[in-house]
Short mmCIF file of C-alpha atoms in Angstrom, two decimals:
data_model
loop_
_atom_site.label_atom_id
_atom_site.label_comp_id
_atom_site.label_asym_id
_atom_site.label_seq_id
_atom_site.Cartn_x
_atom_site.Cartn_y
_atom_site.Cartn_z
CA MET A 35 97.94 109.43 109.84
CA LEU A 36 101.42 108.26 109.76
CA SER A 37 100.49 104.50 108.66
CA LEU A 38 97.62 105.64 106.50
CA CYS A 39 99.54 108.95 104.70
CA GLY A 40 102.80 107.91 104.89
CA ASP A 41 105.38 107.92 101.33
CA GLN A 42 104.27 103.84 100.88
CA ALA A 43 101.00 103.48 99.20
CA LEU A 44 98.34 100.62 100.63
CA ARG A 45 97.81 97.18 99.81
CA GLU A 46 94.58 96.34 97.76
CA LEU A 47 93.47 92.69 99.28
CA SER A 48 93.50 89.65 96.98
CA SER A 49 89.12 90.14 96.52
CA PRO A 50 86.68 91.91 98.06
CA GLY A 51 85.31 88.29 99.27
CA LYS A 52 81.35 87.32 100.11
CA SER A 53 80.21 91.07 101.52
CA GLY A 54 81.70 92.23 98.65
CA SER A 55 84.19 94.73 101.15
CA PHE A 56 87.61 95.89 98.95
CA PHE A 57 89.64 95.31 102.25
CA TYR A 58 93.17 97.24 101.87
CA LEU A 59 96.70 97.19 104.22
CA THR A 60 98.66 99.78 105.69
CA SER A 61 102.38 99.10 104.43
CA ASN A 62 103.57 98.20 107.81
CA ASP A 63 100.76 95.84 108.60
CA GLN A 64 99.18 97.21 111.66
CA TYR A 65 95.60 99.08 110.06
CA MET A 66 93.45 97.55 107.81
CA ILE A 67 91.02 99.94 105.73
CA LYS A 68 87.49 97.86 104.96
CA THR A 69 84.85 99.57 102.79
CA MET A 70 81.81 100.01 104.07
CA LYS A 71 78.09 99.90 102.89
CA LYS A 72 75.52 102.41 104.27
CA ALA A 73 73.86 99.36 106.85
CA GLU A 74 76.85 97.81 108.42
CA VAL A 75 77.72 102.18 109.01
CA LYS A 76 74.01 102.61 110.78
CA ILE A 77 74.62 99.86 113.09
CA PHE A 78 78.61 101.17 114.09
CA LEU A 79 76.97 104.41 114.76
CA LYS A 80 74.15 102.65 116.79
CA MET A 81 76.12 100.91 118.79
CA LEU A 82 79.32 103.50 119.50
CA ARG A 83 78.56 103.75 122.13
CA ALA A 84 77.70 100.40 123.67
CA TYR A 85 81.33 99.08 121.37
CA TYR A 86 83.89 102.44 123.16
CA ASN A 87 82.11 101.00 126.57
CA HIS A 88 83.09 97.68 126.35
CA VAL A 89 86.49 97.78 124.85
CA ARG A 90 87.38 100.77 127.64
CA ALA A 91 86.26 98.11 130.55
CA PHE A 92 87.91 94.84 128.54
CA GLU A 93 91.66 95.41 128.17
CA ASN A 94 91.68 91.69 126.04
CA THR A 95 88.68 92.27 125.06
CA LEU A 96 88.99 89.95 121.21
CA VAL A 97 86.36 92.49 119.84
CA THR A 98 87.92 93.77 115.95
CA LYS A 99 89.69 97.19 117.27
CA PHE A 100 88.03 99.97 115.45
CA PHE A 101 90.47 102.98 115.42
CA GLY A 102 88.02 104.86 113.19
CA LEU A 103 85.04 105.97 110.25
CA HIS A 104 85.34 107.76 107.15
CA CYS A 105 83.00 108.91 103.87
CA VAL A 106 84.83 110.58 101.74
CA LYS A 107 82.81 111.08 98.05
CA LEU A 108 84.90 110.93 94.78
CA ALA A 109 85.36 113.52 92.35
CA GLY A 110 82.86 113.21 88.88
CA ALA A 111 79.66 113.86 87.77
CA ASN A 112 78.18 110.48 89.77
CA GLN A 113 79.37 112.04 93.38
CA LYS A 114 79.66 109.10 94.32
CA LYS A 115 80.47 108.71 98.49
CA VAL A 116 82.69 106.18 99.73
CA ARG A 117 82.16 104.42 103.39
CA PHE A 118 85.37 102.74 105.12
CA VAL A 119 86.03 102.08 108.66
CA ILE A 120 90.00 101.19 109.62
CA MET A 121 90.72 98.08 111.47
CA GLY A 122 93.77 96.84 113.41
CA ASN A 123 95.36 93.77 112.03
CA LEU A 124 94.23 91.09 113.47
CA PHE A 125 97.56 89.22 112.22
CA CYS A 126 100.08 91.64 112.57
CA SER A 127 103.41 89.41 113.13
CA ASP A 128 106.66 88.30 113.04
CA HIS A 129 105.26 84.70 112.60
CA PHE A 130 104.28 83.47 109.57
CA ILE A 131 100.46 82.29 109.76
CA HIS A 132 100.37 79.06 108.17
CA ARG A 133 96.90 77.72 108.84
CA ARG A 134 93.14 80.88 109.11
CA PHE A 135 90.58 79.48 110.43
CA ASP A 136 86.99 81.19 110.04
CA LEU A 137 85.15 79.82 113.88
CA LYS A 138 80.89 80.54 113.63
CA GLY A 139 79.40 77.31 115.55
CA SER A 140 77.56 76.01 112.31
CA SER A 141 78.19 73.14 110.29
CA LEU A 142 75.64 74.59 106.82
CA GLY A 143 78.22 75.29 104.51
CA ARG A 144 81.05 75.62 106.38
CA THR A 145 83.60 74.08 104.98
CA THR A 146 86.52 75.31 102.28
CA ASP A 147 85.14 74.95 98.38
CA LYS A 148 88.23 73.94 97.53
CA PRO A 149 89.67 70.21 96.85
CA GLN A 150 92.75 69.78 99.74
CA THR A 151 95.21 70.23 96.66
CA GLU A 152 94.19 73.53 96.02
CA ILE A 153 94.40 74.31 100.92
CA ASP A 154 97.50 76.99 101.54
CA GLU A 155 98.48 79.57 103.65
CA TYR A 156 95.99 82.01 102.47
CA THR A 157 92.52 79.79 102.64
CA ILE A 158 90.19 80.40 104.46
CA LEU A 159 88.82 77.32 105.99
CA LYS A 160 85.49 76.97 108.36
CA ASP A 161 84.34 75.18 111.14
CA LEU A 162 83.74 71.74 109.65
CA ASP A 163 88.10 72.41 108.58
CA LEU A 164 89.53 72.54 111.64
CA ASN A 165 91.16 69.13 112.89
CA PHE A 166 93.05 70.38 116.09
CA ILE A 167 91.44 71.48 119.57
CA PHE A 168 93.73 73.95 120.92
CA ARG A 169 95.70 73.28 124.78
CA LEU A 170 95.26 76.80 126.33
CA GLN A 171 98.13 77.24 129.13
CA LYS A 172 95.77 77.39 132.32
CA HIS A 173 96.08 81.72 133.23
CA TRP A 174 95.33 81.72 129.49
CA TYR A 175 93.00 79.32 129.17
CA GLN A 176 91.03 80.79 132.41
CA GLU A 177 91.38 84.49 131.28
CA PHE A 178 90.09 83.04 127.75
CA GLN A 179 86.73 81.08 128.49
CA SER A 180 85.96 82.90 132.56
CA ARG A 181 86.26 86.33 131.80
CA GLN A 182 86.78 87.25 128.27
CA VAL A 183 84.43 85.40 125.53
CA ASP A 184 81.40 85.67 128.25
CA LYS A 185 81.73 88.62 128.73
CA ASP A 186 82.20 89.38 124.10
CA CYS A 187 79.32 87.51 123.50
CA ASP A 188 77.21 88.91 126.31
CA PHE A 189 78.34 92.46 124.54
CA LEU A 190 77.08 91.07 121.19
CA GLU A 191 73.99 89.66 121.95
CA GLN A 192 72.71 93.42 123.65
CA GLU A 193 73.40 94.96 120.43
CA ASN A 194 71.69 92.67 119.12
CA ILE A 195 74.48 91.42 116.68
CA MET A 196 74.61 87.65 114.84
CA ASP A 197 76.63 85.99 112.48
CA TYR A 198 80.45 86.86 113.54
CA SER A 199 83.34 84.38 113.87
CA LEU A 200 86.36 84.23 115.71
CA LEU A 201 89.19 84.26 113.39
CA VAL A 202 92.00 82.04 114.10
CA GLY A 203 95.87 82.58 112.49
CA VAL A 204 98.07 79.66 113.40
CA HIS A 205 102.19 79.49 113.12
CA PHE A 206 103.21 76.32 113.50
CA ARG A 207 107.26 76.28 115.75
CA ASP A 208 107.63 72.68 114.27
CA LYS A 209 108.76 71.79 110.96
CA ARG A 210 107.61 68.40 110.89
CA VAL A 211 103.71 69.46 110.50
CA ILE A 212 101.87 67.84 108.07
CA MET A 213 98.85 69.48 107.00
CA THR A 214 95.95 67.33 105.16
CA GLU A 215 97.47 65.67 101.84
CA GLY A 216 100.10 68.26 102.16
CA SER A 217 103.23 69.44 103.61
CA PHE A 218 105.51 72.38 104.13
CA ASP A 219 108.60 73.53 106.04
CA SER A 220 107.24 75.73 109.15
CA ASP A 221 110.47 78.40 108.66
CA SER A 222 110.38 78.06 104.79
CA SER A 223 107.28 79.73 104.46
CA ARG A 224 108.36 82.69 106.61
CA GLY A 225 108.47 86.66 104.72
CA SER A 226 105.73 88.28 102.21
CA SER A 227 104.31 86.97 99.40
CA PRO A 228 102.61 89.12 96.57
CA HIS A 229 98.93 86.74 97.25
CA LEU A 230 98.16 88.90 99.95
CA SER A 231 94.75 88.06 101.45
CA PRO A 232 91.94 89.98 104.52
CA HIS A 233 94.05 89.71 108.04
CA LEU A 234 97.58 88.95 106.42
CA SER A 235 101.14 87.96 108.25
CA ARG A 236 103.80 89.75 106.97
CA GLY A 237 106.97 90.09 108.50
CA ASP A 238 108.30 92.80 110.14
CA THR A 239 111.02 93.92 112.92
CA ASP A 240 109.33 95.84 115.10
CA PRO A 241 111.04 94.45 118.73
CA ASN A 242 108.30 96.21 120.42
CA ARG A 243 105.57 93.58 118.38
CA LEU A 244 108.34 90.43 118.99
CA CYS A 245 107.49 89.51 122.63
CA LYS A 246 104.55 90.81 124.01
CA ILE A 247 102.00 87.88 124.28
CA LYS A 248 98.53 89.52 124.95
CA LEU A 249 95.09 86.98 124.86
CA GLY A 250 94.45 85.79 121.08
CA SER A 251 98.06 87.80 120.27
CA ASN A 252 101.67 85.72 120.20
CA MET A 253 100.15 82.82 122.70
CA PRO A 254 102.19 79.77 123.01
CA THR A 255 100.03 76.88 122.46
CA ARG A 256 99.38 73.09 122.22
CA ALA A 257 97.65 72.38 119.33
CA GLU A 258 95.93 68.61 118.76
CA LEU A 259 94.98 66.98 115.89
CA THR A 260 91.27 65.58 116.16
CA ILE A 261 89.89 63.15 113.32
CA ARG A 262 86.19 63.01 112.31
CA LYS A 263 84.62 58.75 112.84
CA SER A 264 82.85 60.12 109.52
CA GLU A 265 82.44 62.62 106.14
CA LEU A 266 79.17 62.71 106.54
CA GLU A 267 78.45 63.49 109.76
CA ALA A 268 78.78 67.40 110.41
CA GLN A 269 80.42 66.83 114.05
CA LEU A 270 81.75 70.28 114.11
CA ILE A 271 85.15 68.28 116.79
CA GLY A 272 87.10 65.87 115.97
CA GLU A 273 88.16 62.63 118.47
CA PRO A 274 90.97 63.69 119.47
CA THR A 275 94.41 61.95 119.09
CA GLY A 276 96.84 62.63 120.83
CA GLU A 277 98.98 63.65 118.53
CA PHE A 278 100.82 66.94 119.57
CA TYR A 279 102.15 70.80 117.79
CA ASP A 280 103.54 73.03 119.44
CA VAL A 281 102.03 76.71 117.29
CA ILE A 282 101.60 80.04 118.52
CA LEU A 283 97.93 81.82 117.76
CA TYR A 284 96.25 84.72 116.93
CA PHE A 285 92.46 85.03 117.36
CA GLY A 286 89.65 88.01 117.41
CA ILE A 287 86.27 87.91 116.95
CA ILE A 288 85.12 89.38 112.85
CA ASP A 289 82.56 91.04 111.73
CA ILE A 290 80.42 92.27 114.05
CA LEU A 291 78.66 94.70 111.80
CA GLN A 292 75.15 92.30 110.96
CA ASP A 293 72.12 92.66 113.49
CA TYR A 294 68.96 90.41 112.69
CA ASP A 295 67.06 92.38 110.78
CA ILE A 296 63.97 91.37 108.89
CA SER A 297 66.29 89.60 106.19
CA LYS A 298 68.42 87.83 108.44
CA LYS A 299 64.85 86.50 109.73
CA LEU A 300 63.44 85.88 106.09
CA GLU A 301 66.81 83.81 105.66
CA HIS A 302 66.42 82.20 108.80
CA ALA A 303 62.80 80.49 108.24
CA TYR A 304 63.64 79.54 104.84
CA LYS A 305 66.33 77.78 105.26
CA SER A 306 64.80 75.55 108.09
CA PHE A 307 62.48 74.04 106.08
CA GLN A 308 65.32 72.70 104.93
CA TYR A 309 67.47 72.05 107.16
CA ASP A 310 68.05 71.52 111.01
CA PRO A 311 67.49 74.88 112.20
CA THR A 312 70.16 75.16 114.45
CA SER A 313 73.37 73.84 111.81
CA ILE A 314 72.26 77.62 109.46
CA SER A 315 74.17 80.89 110.50
CA ALA A 316 71.68 83.03 110.69
CA VAL A 317 69.90 83.16 114.07
CA ASP A 318 68.28 85.27 116.35
CA PRO A 319 71.51 86.85 118.18
CA LYS A 320 70.68 84.43 122.00
CA GLN A 321 70.81 81.09 119.88
CA TYR A 322 73.65 82.13 117.26
CA SER A 323 76.18 83.66 121.13
CA ARG A 324 75.08 80.59 123.00
CA ARG A 325 75.71 78.13 119.72
CA PHE A 326 79.80 79.74 119.83
CA LYS A 327 80.31 79.81 123.00
CA ASP A 328 79.41 76.32 122.93
CA PHE A 329 81.45 75.13 119.72
CA VAL A 330 84.76 77.22 120.75
CA TYR A 331 84.66 76.15 124.47
CA LYS A 332 85.09 72.78 122.80
CA ALA A 333 87.56 73.76 120.16
CA PHE A 334 90.19 75.30 122.72
CA GLN A 335 89.91 73.98 125.91
CA GLU A 336 92.36 74.11 128.98
CA ASP A 337 96.35 72.02 128.71
CA LYS A 338 96.22 69.19 131.35
CA ALA A 339 100.00 68.86 130.50
CA ASP A 340 100.10 72.43 131.76
CA THR A 341 98.99 72.17 135.56
#
């Protein structure tokens, strides 16, 4: 209540996105508000008990943290209803997020539509833009692979959910960082920016938040640069180069309110005539879960130098 209804106004984020939803951020960065369609509300209510049991059972779940689902009726002649959900902000951190990736494990259309010269810290990059393998420390790798991702994907599969993403935020600790065709100083990028975007990191002085390391939050990691052999091939993970960067990672599973309904089945059937069926995003939950895990386990690997 204090975060949402305090003296400081909510901040509207830059764009409604492909879904048409609007995003707002609380002044302390801890919570996000997302407007929802009626169909999404129905899916959420249907899965609510299972969702509640899942997040209670698994403390380190990577699934989006929901805190409230609400509906308000606007004053005026049409009495329009606005439905919205309150979520935890995945990138609530004192560390500036230099690169962010939305990863599904599919290749069709999974690249940014921006030219290289326009890619910046606020660009949401996709699977074919990913040019790193993240080498997790042994303890976190075991927690990530053996315990959590499998459990989260099993839960989403059981609830008939697909089209979710692993949202990854990367903070580079090294000033030498060179990205694609441009470069930036990781320290000079700190602080707030007027160009706000979903899942933003803005900087804070909460000491409890600065020191806490947990799965998917504030995780010191080594990122190994990769390179794809050919731009013509839809190679999801490039070849490792042996060039490493010290990074801090933030990641979680988002967009978990899309079930495999008739529209998604029709989309799958239509696109299958034109493209490789395994490359498209709209596939049944079982296949989606398997493909998602296969990709994630290639992008996140154990750091053998840590042993």
